[in-house]
């Protein structure tokens, strides 16, 4: 069965090109031109991916994404935007975006990221079905419900923080490189600022280590990170 993609883009010509290119690749494509209509479709259609412009009429792409995640709709989302700063990228990822593409972009690169994002999500679902619980010390993740607890206390994570923690835990007691994190958590050959990893590691430490003992996330200087008990 063809994967179904929703394109939410207010520039009609760009939306048309995306639809034609994606359909040529074998995808089933729906198109909406404003955030309000896009949200309505995303909440009710059976989708495999959303390509979401940030600057939209009626409802911004970031606000549409925020409402989707609040409604616990976990369809993968790739943001499309003309902005290219680390702050904008982190803001989009914090709201639950899975990837971020800056305009103008080469269609081949976008298609590669679409394939990677869908594949990554499929593997994550499969992994969740096979191993519903991940744990180390008193930290536990239920990958079916996406619930995270430490010492019995519920911890709220953004989708990208959650993905990063799951990756660390599936490799617990092993050192994971920065390149490995970018590939497996962000789902593609990331070519932007790698300090985005530092931002998310800092967020995770504040949430799962700061108020607990012992600290679990360790920095392996010059190599990467590990989650393990001392």
PDB file of C-alpha atoms in Angstrom:
ATOM      1  CA  UNK A   1       0.000   0.000   0.000  1.00  0.00           C
ATOM      2  CA  UNK A   2       1.284   3.478  -0.886  1.00  0.00           C
ATOM      3  CA  UNK A   3       2.439   5.719   1.917  1.00  0.00           C
ATOM      4  CA  UNK A   4       0.192   8.750   2.336  1.00  0.00           C
ATOM      5  CA  UNK A   5       1.720  12.207   2.720  1.00  0.00           C
ATOM      6  CA  UNK A   6      -0.014  15.467   3.598  1.00  0.00           C
ATOM      7  CA  UNK A   7       1.570  18.625   2.144  1.00  0.00           C
ATOM      8  CA  UNK A   8       0.561  21.842   3.917  1.00  0.00           C
ATOM      9  CA  UNK A   9       2.012  24.709   1.864  1.00  0.00           C
ATOM     10  CA  UNK A  10       0.431  28.086   1.059  1.00  0.00           C
ATOM     11  CA  UNK A  11       2.567  28.744  -2.028  1.00  0.00           C
ATOM     12  CA  UNK A  12       0.466  27.018  -4.678  1.00  0.00           C
ATOM     13  CA  UNK A  13       3.319  26.443  -7.141  1.00  0.00           C
ATOM     14  CA  UNK A  14       5.567  24.859  -4.514  1.00  0.00           C
ATOM     15  CA  UNK A  15       2.692  22.657  -3.322  1.00  0.00           C
ATOM     16  CA  UNK A  16       2.001  21.584  -6.906  1.00  0.00           C
ATOM     17  CA  UNK A  17       5.642  20.664  -7.550  1.00  0.00           C
ATOM     18  CA  UNK A  18       5.848  18.720  -4.290  1.00  0.00           C
ATOM     19  CA  UNK A  19       2.661  16.835  -5.120  1.00  0.00           C
ATOM     20  CA  UNK A  20       3.892  15.898  -8.597  1.00  0.00           C
ATOM     21  CA  UNK A  21       7.343  14.806  -7.369  1.00  0.00           C
ATOM     22  CA  UNK A  22       5.957  12.777  -4.473  1.00  0.00           C
ATOM     23  CA  UNK A  23       3.325  11.099  -6.643  1.00  0.00           C
ATOM     24  CA  UNK A  24       6.051  10.238  -9.176  1.00  0.00           C
ATOM     25  CA  UNK A  25       7.861   8.469  -6.308  1.00  0.00           C
ATOM     26  CA  UNK A  26       4.730   6.432  -5.611  1.00  0.00           C
ATOM     27  CA  UNK A  27       3.246   8.311  -2.659  1.00  0.00           C
ATOM     28  CA  UNK A  28      -0.424   9.128  -2.181  1.00  0.00           C
ATOM     29  CA  UNK A  29      -0.481  12.911  -1.661  1.00  0.00           C
ATOM     30  CA  UNK A  30      -3.009  15.241  -0.051  1.00  0.00           C
ATOM     31  CA  UNK A  31      -2.554  19.036  -0.239  1.00  0.00           C
ATOM     32  CA  UNK A  32      -3.853  21.850   1.948  1.00  0.00           C
ATOM     33  CA  UNK A  33      -2.913  25.541   1.737  1.00  0.00           C
ATOM     34  CA  UNK A  34      -3.516  26.806   5.287  1.00  0.00           C
ATOM     35  CA  UNK A  35      -2.832  25.600   8.806  1.00  0.00           C
ATOM     36  CA  UNK A  36      -6.456  25.317   9.869  1.00  0.00           C
ATOM     37  CA  UNK A  37      -7.427  23.023   6.983  1.00  0.00           C
ATOM     38  CA  UNK A  38      -4.167  21.119   7.353  1.00  0.00           C
ATOM     39  CA  UNK A  39      -4.852  20.474  11.029  1.00  0.00           C
ATOM     40  CA  UNK A  40      -8.338  19.167  10.266  1.00  0.00           C
ATOM     41  CA  UNK A  41      -6.979  16.688   7.712  1.00  0.00           C
ATOM     42  CA  UNK A  42      -4.056  15.656   9.922  1.00  0.00           C
ATOM     43  CA  UNK A  43      -6.375  14.888  12.839  1.00  0.00           C
ATOM     44  CA  UNK A  44      -8.656  12.625  10.837  1.00  0.00           C
ATOM     45  CA  UNK A  45      -6.757  11.175   7.858  1.00  0.00           C
ATOM     46  CA  UNK A  46      -4.581   8.079   7.962  1.00  0.00           C
ATOM     47  CA  UNK A  47      -1.172   9.589   7.214  1.00  0.00           C
ATOM     48  CA  UNK A  48       2.424   8.391   7.153  1.00  0.00           C
ATOM     49  CA  UNK A  49       4.102  11.830   6.982  1.00  0.00           C
ATOM     50  CA  UNK A  50       3.347  15.559   6.938  1.00  0.00           C
ATOM     51  CA  UNK A  51       5.372  18.142   5.004  1.00  0.00           C
ATOM     52  CA  UNK A  52       4.529  21.336   6.860  1.00  0.00           C
ATOM     53  CA  UNK A  53       5.388  24.906   5.895  1.00  0.00           C
ATOM     54  CA  UNK A  54       6.106  27.108   8.917  1.00  0.00           C
ATOM     55  CA  UNK A  55       4.596  30.344   7.574  1.00  0.00           C
ATOM     56  CA  UNK A  56       0.941  29.563   6.885  1.00  0.00           C
ATOM     57  CA  UNK A  57      -2.308  31.577   6.886  1.00  0.00           C
ATOM     58  CA  UNK A  58      -5.075  30.844   9.404  1.00  0.00           C
ATOM     59  CA  UNK A  59      -2.738  28.857  11.661  1.00  0.00           C
ATOM     60  CA  UNK A  60       1.067  28.814  11.609  1.00  0.00           C
ATOM     61  CA  UNK A  61       2.906  25.575  10.964  1.00  0.00           C
ATOM     62  CA  UNK A  62       4.425  25.643  14.448  1.00  0.00           C
ATOM     63  CA  UNK A  63       1.004  26.119  16.057  1.00  0.00           C
ATOM     64  CA  UNK A  64      -0.507  23.367  13.899  1.00  0.00           C
ATOM     65  CA  UNK A  65       2.317  21.064  14.986  1.00  0.00           C
ATOM     66  CA  UNK A  66       1.862  22.007  18.644  1.00  0.00           C
ATOM     67  CA  UNK A  67      -1.846  21.159  18.488  1.00  0.00           C
ATOM     68  CA  UNK A  68      -1.166  17.841  16.771  1.00  0.00           C
ATOM     69  CA  UNK A  69       1.270  16.779  19.458  1.00  0.00           C
ATOM     70  CA  UNK A  70      -1.047  17.991  22.199  1.00  0.00           C
ATOM     71  CA  UNK A  71      -3.723  15.752  20.670  1.00  0.00           C
ATOM     72  CA  UNK A  72      -1.141  12.897  20.806  1.00  0.00           C
ATOM     73  CA  UNK A  73      -0.995  12.603  17.027  1.00  0.00           C
ATOM     74  CA  UNK A  74       2.517  11.269  16.428  1.00  0.00           C
ATOM     75  CA  UNK A  75       2.622  11.326  12.627  1.00  0.00           C
ATOM     76  CA  UNK A  76       6.179  12.233  11.511  1.00  0.00           C
ATOM     77  CA  UNK A  77       6.491  15.888  10.480  1.00  0.00           C
ATOM     78  CA  UNK A  78       9.112  17.563   8.303  1.00  0.00           C
ATOM     79  CA  UNK A  79       9.046  21.356   8.576  1.00  0.00           C
ATOM     80  CA  UNK A  80       9.613  23.494   5.470  1.00  0.00           C
ATOM     81  CA  UNK A  81      10.819  27.022   6.106  1.00  0.00           C
ATOM     82  CA  UNK A  82      12.961  29.857   4.813  1.00  0.00           C
ATOM     83  CA  UNK A  83      14.515  30.296   8.244  1.00  0.00           C
ATOM     84  CA  UNK A  84      17.916  28.789   8.934  1.00  0.00           C
ATOM     85  CA  UNK A  85      19.001  29.497  12.500  1.00  0.00           C
ATOM     86  CA  UNK A  86      19.710  27.018  15.260  1.00  0.00           C
ATOM     87  CA  UNK A  87      17.089  28.703  17.453  1.00  0.00           C
ATOM     88  CA  UNK A  88      14.370  28.192  14.833  1.00  0.00           C
ATOM     89  CA  UNK A  89      15.401  24.577  14.345  1.00  0.00           C
ATOM     90  CA  UNK A  90      15.365  23.865  18.067  1.00  0.00           C
ATOM     91  CA  UNK A  91      11.972  25.554  18.455  1.00  0.00           C
ATOM     92  CA  UNK A  92      10.469  23.401  15.701  1.00  0.00           C
ATOM     93  CA  UNK A  93      12.032  20.221  17.043  1.00  0.00           C
ATOM     94  CA  UNK A  94      10.873  21.064  20.570  1.00  0.00           C
ATOM     95  CA  UNK A  95       7.298  21.221  19.301  1.00  0.00           C
ATOM     96  CA  UNK A  96       7.665  17.707  17.932  1.00  0.00           C
ATOM     97  CA  UNK A  97       9.034  18.030  14.401  1.00  0.00           C
ATOM     98  CA  UNK A  98      11.043  15.055  13.173  1.00  0.00           C
ATOM     99  CA  UNK A  99      13.077  16.940  10.599  1.00  0.00           C
ATOM    100  CA  UNK A 100      13.648  20.420   9.263  1.00  0.00           C
ATOM    101  CA  UNK A 101      14.327  21.482   5.650  1.00  0.00           C
ATOM    102  CA  UNK A 102      15.322  25.016   4.714  1.00  0.00           C
ATOM    103  CA  UNK A 103      14.027  26.659   1.538  1.00  0.00           C
ATOM    104  CA  UNK A 104      15.188  26.692  -1.162  1.00  0.00           C
ATOM    105  CA  UNK A 105      15.951  22.973  -1.204  1.00  0.00           C
ATOM    106  CA  UNK A 106      16.879  20.402  -3.807  1.00  0.00           C
ATOM    107  CA  UNK A 107      13.964  18.045  -4.403  1.00  0.00           C
ATOM    108  CA  UNK A 108      16.322  15.048  -4.319  1.00  0.00           C
ATOM    109  CA  UNK A 109      17.408  15.974  -0.791  1.00  0.00           C
ATOM    110  CA  UNK A 110      13.821  16.410   0.361  1.00  0.00           C
ATOM    111  CA  UNK A 111      12.802  13.059  -1.120  1.00  0.00           C
ATOM    112  CA  UNK A 112      15.737  11.385   0.633  1.00  0.00           C
ATOM    113  CA  UNK A 113      14.663  12.874   3.946  1.00  0.00           C
ATOM    114  CA  UNK A 114      11.052  11.806   3.336  1.00  0.00           C
ATOM    115  CA  UNK A 115      12.200   8.227   2.755  1.00  0.00           C
ATOM    116  CA  UNK A 116      14.467   8.324   5.797  1.00  0.00           C
ATOM    117  CA  UNK A 117      11.791   9.792   8.068  1.00  0.00           C
ATOM    118  CA  UNK A 118       9.171   7.226   7.042  1.00  0.00           C
ATOM    119  CA  UNK A 119      11.679   4.376   7.365  1.00  0.00           C
ATOM    120  CA  UNK A 120      12.833   5.615  10.768  1.00  0.00           C
ATOM    121  CA  UNK A 121       9.247   5.814  12.001  1.00  0.00           C
ATOM    122  CA  UNK A 122       8.461   2.323  10.710  1.00  0.00           C
ATOM    123  CA  UNK A 123      11.503   0.897  12.505  1.00  0.00           C
ATOM    124  CA  UNK A 124      10.598   2.760  15.697  1.00  0.00           C
ATOM    125  CA  UNK A 125       7.082   1.322  15.676  1.00  0.00           C
ATOM    126  CA  UNK A 126       8.476  -2.173  15.071  1.00  0.00           C
ATOM    127  CA  UNK A 127      10.983  -1.741  17.886  1.00  0.00           C
ATOM    128  CA  UNK A 128       8.281  -0.486  20.219  1.00  0.00           C
ATOM    129  CA  UNK A 129       6.129  -3.527  19.490  1.00  0.00           C
ATOM    130  CA  UNK A 130       9.001  -5.905  20.153  1.00  0.00           C
ATOM    131  CA  UNK A 131      10.399  -4.296  23.315  1.00  0.00           C
ATOM    132  CA  UNK A 132       7.719  -2.250  25.113  1.00  0.00           C
ATOM    133  CA  UNK A 133       9.903  -1.553  28.163  1.00  0.00           C
ATOM    134  CA  UNK A 134      13.372  -0.030  28.269  1.00  0.00           C
ATOM    135  CA  UNK A 135      15.102   0.563  31.588  1.00  0.00           C
ATOM    136  CA  UNK A 136      18.304   1.312  33.438  1.00  0.00           C
ATOM    137  CA  UNK A 137      18.583   1.752  37.192  1.00  0.00           C
ATOM    138  CA  UNK A 138      15.261   3.356  38.255  1.00  0.00           C
ATOM    139  CA  UNK A 139      14.587   4.913  34.832  1.00  0.00           C
ATOM    140  CA  UNK A 140      11.850   3.170  32.807  1.00  0.00           C
ATOM    141  CA  UNK A 141      10.369   3.906  29.377  1.00  0.00           C
ATOM    142  CA  UNK A 142       7.204   2.272  28.092  1.00  0.00           C
ATOM    143  CA  UNK A 143       7.633   2.525  24.324  1.00  0.00           C
ATOM    144  CA  UNK A 144       4.006   1.602  23.680  1.00  0.00           C
ATOM    145  CA  UNK A 145       2.590   4.489  25.704  1.00  0.00           C
ATOM    146  CA  UNK A 146       5.708   6.735  25.469  1.00  0.00           C
ATOM    147  CA  UNK A 147       5.600   7.141  29.255  1.00  0.00           C
ATOM    148  CA  UNK A 148       8.874   7.919  31.028  1.00  0.00           C
ATOM    149  CA  UNK A 149       9.412   7.487  34.780  1.00  0.00           C
ATOM    150  CA  UNK A 150      12.317   7.700  37.171  1.00  0.00           C
ATOM    151  CA  UNK A 151      11.921   6.509  40.760  1.00  0.00           C
ATOM    152  CA  UNK A 152       8.200   6.229  39.999  1.00  0.00           C
ATOM    153  CA  UNK A 153       7.959   9.915  39.078  1.00  0.00           C
ATOM    154  CA  UNK A 154       6.496  10.727  35.655  1.00  0.00           C
ATOM    155  CA  UNK A 155       8.783  12.789  33.408  1.00  0.00           C
ATOM    156  CA  UNK A 156       7.467  14.854  30.497  1.00  0.00           C
ATOM    157  CA  UNK A 157       9.677  14.899  27.404  1.00  0.00           C
ATOM    158  CA  UNK A 158       9.318  16.536  24.014  1.00  0.00           C
ATOM    159  CA  UNK A 159       9.147  14.067  21.090  1.00  0.00           C
ATOM    160  CA  UNK A 160      12.769  14.686  20.127  1.00  0.00           C
ATOM    161  CA  UNK A 161      13.981  14.386  23.743  1.00  0.00           C
ATOM    162  CA  UNK A 162      12.075  11.108  23.935  1.00  0.00           C
ATOM    163  CA  UNK A 163      13.656   9.812  20.703  1.00  0.00           C
ATOM    164  CA  UNK A 164      17.113  10.711  21.977  1.00  0.00           C
ATOM    165  CA  UNK A 165      16.535   8.988  25.321  1.00  0.00           C
ATOM    166  CA  UNK A 166      15.201   5.853  23.600  1.00  0.00           C
ATOM    167  CA  UNK A 167      18.288   5.740  21.380  1.00  0.00           C
ATOM    168  CA  UNK A 168      20.583   6.073  24.379  1.00  0.00           C
ATOM    169  CA  UNK A 169      18.682   3.360  26.260  1.00  0.00           C
ATOM    170  CA  UNK A 170      18.649   0.923  23.355  1.00  0.00           C
ATOM    171  CA  UNK A 171      22.422   1.314  23.472  1.00  0.00           C
ATOM    172  CA  UNK A 172      22.760   1.427  27.257  1.00  0.00           C
ATOM    173  CA  UNK A 173      26.235   0.840  28.659  1.00  0.00           C
ATOM    174  CA  UNK A 174      27.653   1.564  25.186  1.00  0.00           C
ATOM    175  CA  UNK A 175      29.247   4.736  23.856  1.00  0.00           C
ATOM    176  CA  UNK A 176      27.241   6.343  21.043  1.00  0.00           C
ATOM    177  CA  UNK A 177      28.945   8.858  18.779  1.00  0.00           C
ATOM    178  CA  UNK A 178      27.564  12.258  17.861  1.00  0.00           C
ATOM    179  CA  UNK A 179      27.332  11.088  14.248  1.00  0.00           C
ATOM    180  CA  UNK A 180      25.335   8.050  15.334  1.00  0.00           C
ATOM    181  CA  UNK A 181      22.949  10.212  17.321  1.00  0.00           C
ATOM    182  CA  UNK A 182      22.366  12.544  14.377  1.00  0.00           C
ATOM    183  CA  UNK A 183      21.742   9.647  12.018  1.00  0.00           C
ATOM    184  CA  UNK A 184      19.452   7.587  14.235  1.00  0.00           C
ATOM    185  CA  UNK A 185      17.596  10.308  16.152  1.00  0.00           C
ATOM    186  CA  UNK A 186      17.301  12.958  13.471  1.00  0.00           C
ATOM    187  CA  UNK A 187      16.950  10.289  10.806  1.00  0.00           C
ATOM    188  CA  UNK A 188      19.234  11.629   8.102  1.00  0.00           C
ATOM    189  CA  UNK A 189      22.768  12.818   7.307  1.00  0.00           C
ATOM    190  CA  UNK A 190      22.413  16.050   9.264  1.00  0.00           C
ATOM    191  CA  UNK A 191      24.593  18.833   7.867  1.00  0.00           C
ATOM    192  CA  UNK A 192      23.579  21.684  10.167  1.00  0.00           C
ATOM    193  CA  UNK A 193      24.954  22.785  13.505  1.00  0.00           C
ATOM    194  CA  UNK A 194      25.864  19.740  15.597  1.00  0.00           C
ATOM    195  CA  UNK A 195      25.451  21.713  18.836  1.00  0.00           C
ATOM    196  CA  UNK A 196      21.772  20.787  18.594  1.00  0.00           C
ATOM    197  CA  UNK A 197      22.860  17.518  20.292  1.00  0.00           C
ATOM    198  CA  UNK A 198      24.363  19.452  23.195  1.00  0.00           C
ATOM    199  CA  UNK A 199      21.096  21.354  23.613  1.00  0.00           C
ATOM    200  CA  UNK A 200      19.050  18.183  23.823  1.00  0.00           C
ATOM    201  CA  UNK A 201      21.496  16.349  26.081  1.00  0.00           C
ATOM    202  CA  UNK A 202      21.341  19.339  28.422  1.00  0.00           C
ATOM    203  CA  UNK A 203      17.537  19.221  28.390  1.00  0.00           C
ATOM    204  CA  UNK A 204      17.559  15.491  29.137  1.00  0.00           C
ATOM    205  CA  UNK A 205      20.016  15.827  31.987  1.00  0.00           C
ATOM    206  CA  UNK A 206      17.899  18.517  33.592  1.00  0.00           C
ATOM    207  CA  UNK A 207      14.833  16.278  33.444  1.00  0.00           C
ATOM    208  CA  UNK A 208      16.149  12.799  34.263  1.00  0.00           C
ATOM    209  CA  UNK A 209      19.402  13.409  36.170  1.00  0.00           C
ATOM    210  CA  UNK A 210      19.266  16.743  37.995  1.00  0.00           C
ATOM    211  CA  UNK A 211      16.852  15.709  40.744  1.00  0.00           C
ATOM    212  CA  UNK A 212      17.897  12.065  40.916  1.00  0.00           C
ATOM    213  CA  UNK A 213      20.874   9.942  41.876  1.00  0.00           C
ATOM    214  CA  UNK A 214      23.023   8.609  40.420  1.00  0.00           C
ATOM    215  CA  UNK A 215      23.330  10.644  37.184  1.00  0.00           C
ATOM    216  CA  UNK A 216      22.968   8.336  34.209  1.00  0.00           C
ATOM    217  CA  UNK A 217      23.979  10.335  31.126  1.00  0.00           C
ATOM    218  CA  UNK A 218      27.737  10.559  30.718  1.00  0.00           C
ATOM    219  CA  UNK A 219      29.815  12.621  28.307  1.00  0.00           C
ATOM    220  CA  UNK A 220      32.659  10.724  26.675  1.00  0.00           C
ATOM    221  CA  UNK A 221      34.912  13.606  25.741  1.00  0.00           C
ATOM    222  CA  UNK A 222      35.824  13.732  22.082  1.00  0.00           C
ATOM    223  CA  UNK A 223      33.613  10.755  21.232  1.00  0.00           C
ATOM    224  CA  UNK A 224      29.964  11.094  22.263  1.00  0.00           C
ATOM    225  CA  UNK A 225      27.702  10.012  25.098  1.00  0.00           C
ATOM    226  CA  UNK A 226      26.628   6.970  27.073  1.00  0.00           C
ATOM    227  CA  UNK A 227      23.806   6.160  29.473  1.00  0.00           C
ATOM    228  CA  UNK A 228      24.964   3.796  32.187  1.00  0.00           C
ATOM    229  CA  UNK A 229      25.147   3.245  35.900  1.00  0.00           C
ATOM    230  CA  UNK A 230      28.387   4.191  37.600  1.00  0.00           C
TER     231      UNK A 230
END
